[in-house]
Amino acid sequence: MTTTPPASTPARVTGWTLAWTAWILFFLVVEAAALFRKAPGDTFSEHWWSLFRLRERVPVPIRVLLLAAQLAFGIWLIGHLAFGWWTW
């Protein structure tokens, strides 16, 4: 008995598709400009590090809390984007 796989639905381009594509392209342009310029504090990662105080001396409990927040977000993001977990 042979079963045929269900026909895949063709990709639809919606306003959301265009908006997310524009957002990603904008991010890439801004990041490329920051990398090309090479000034301190321009890139996304440098803003992230500043937000979570990675380059500053902070009390250990605060550092642990900020690290836990980053790790939780990273785990959620990887699970959500790569595997489709934790969708509401």
Short mmCIF file of C-alpha atoms in Angstrom, two decimals:
data_model
loop_
_atom_site.label_atom_id
_atom_site.label_comp_id
_atom_site.label_asym_id
_atom_site.label_seq_id
_atom_site.Cartn_x
_atom_site.Cartn_y
_atom_site.Cartn_z
CA MET A 1 0.00 0.00 0.00
CA THR A 2 1.54 3.26 -1.13
CA THR A 3 0.47 6.58 0.31
CA THR A 4 1.11 9.84 -1.39
CA PRO A 5 2.29 12.75 0.69
CA PRO A 6 -0.14 15.63 1.03
CA ALA A 7 0.34 18.40 -1.49
CA SER A 8 2.26 21.27 0.00
CA THR A 9 0.53 24.58 0.08
CA PRO A 10 2.20 27.27 -1.99
CA ALA A 11 3.85 30.09 -0.08
CA ARG A 12 1.66 33.17 0.16
CA VAL A 13 3.18 36.61 0.31
CA THR A 14 1.22 38.71 2.78
CA GLY A 15 1.73 42.10 4.32
CA TRP A 16 3.32 40.34 7.30
CA THR A 17 5.78 38.56 5.02
CA LEU A 18 6.78 41.85 3.45
CA ALA A 19 7.03 43.61 6.83
CA TRP A 20 9.26 40.90 8.35
CA THR A 21 11.42 40.82 5.23
CA ALA A 22 11.81 44.61 5.33
CA TRP A 23 12.63 44.47 9.07
CA ILE A 24 15.32 41.83 8.55
CA LEU A 25 16.81 43.68 5.59
CA PHE A 26 16.83 46.94 7.58
CA PHE A 27 18.61 45.15 10.44
CA LEU A 28 21.22 43.76 8.04
CA VAL A 29 21.83 47.18 6.46
CA VAL A 30 22.20 48.88 9.86
CA GLU A 31 24.47 46.13 11.19
CA ALA A 32 26.62 46.19 8.02
CA ALA A 33 26.96 49.97 8.28
CA ALA A 34 27.98 49.64 11.94
CA LEU A 35 30.53 46.95 11.12
CA PHE A 36 31.93 48.99 8.23
CA ARG A 37 32.18 52.12 10.37
CA LYS A 38 33.94 50.25 13.20
CA ALA A 39 33.07 52.84 15.86
CA PRO A 40 32.57 51.56 19.41
CA GLY A 41 28.98 50.98 20.44
CA ASP A 42 27.48 50.73 16.94
CA THR A 43 26.66 47.04 16.51
CA PHE A 44 23.69 45.12 17.83
CA SER A 45 25.93 42.93 19.97
CA GLU A 46 27.55 45.96 21.58
CA HIS A 47 24.10 47.34 22.42
CA TRP A 48 23.11 43.94 23.82
CA TRP A 49 26.25 43.83 25.97
CA SER A 50 25.54 47.34 27.21
CA LEU A 51 21.93 46.46 28.04
CA PHE A 52 23.02 43.43 30.05
CA ARG A 53 26.12 45.18 31.48
CA LEU A 54 28.58 42.57 30.28
CA ARG A 55 31.50 44.99 30.23
CA GLU A 56 30.73 46.61 33.61
CA ARG A 57 31.42 45.64 37.18
CA VAL A 58 28.08 44.79 38.78
CA PRO A 59 27.21 42.95 42.00
CA VAL A 60 27.21 39.16 41.61
CA PRO A 61 23.44 38.72 42.23
CA ILE A 62 22.68 41.26 39.49
CA ARG A 63 25.14 39.60 37.12
CA VAL A 64 23.53 36.20 37.77
CA LEU A 65 20.06 37.65 37.16
CA LEU A 66 21.12 39.30 33.90
CA LEU A 67 22.88 36.12 32.73
CA ALA A 68 19.81 34.03 33.58
CA ALA A 69 17.62 36.42 31.57
CA GLN A 70 19.93 36.13 28.55
CA LEU A 71 20.11 32.35 28.77
CA ALA A 72 16.33 32.01 29.15
CA PHE A 73 15.75 34.25 26.16
CA GLY A 74 18.34 32.39 24.07
CA ILE A 75 16.86 28.99 24.91
CA TRP A 76 13.35 30.23 24.13
CA LEU A 77 14.46 31.83 20.85
CA ILE A 78 16.29 28.74 19.61
CA GLY A 79 13.45 26.42 20.61
CA HIS A 80 10.85 28.71 19.09
CA LEU A 81 12.58 29.45 15.78
CA ALA A 82 14.34 26.13 15.16
CA PHE A 83 11.74 23.71 16.47
CA GLY A 84 8.45 25.61 16.73
CA TRP A 85 8.23 25.09 20.50
CA TRP A 86 6.55 27.45 22.92
CA THR A 87 4.17 29.10 20.52
CA TRP A 88 1.23 30.81 22.04
#
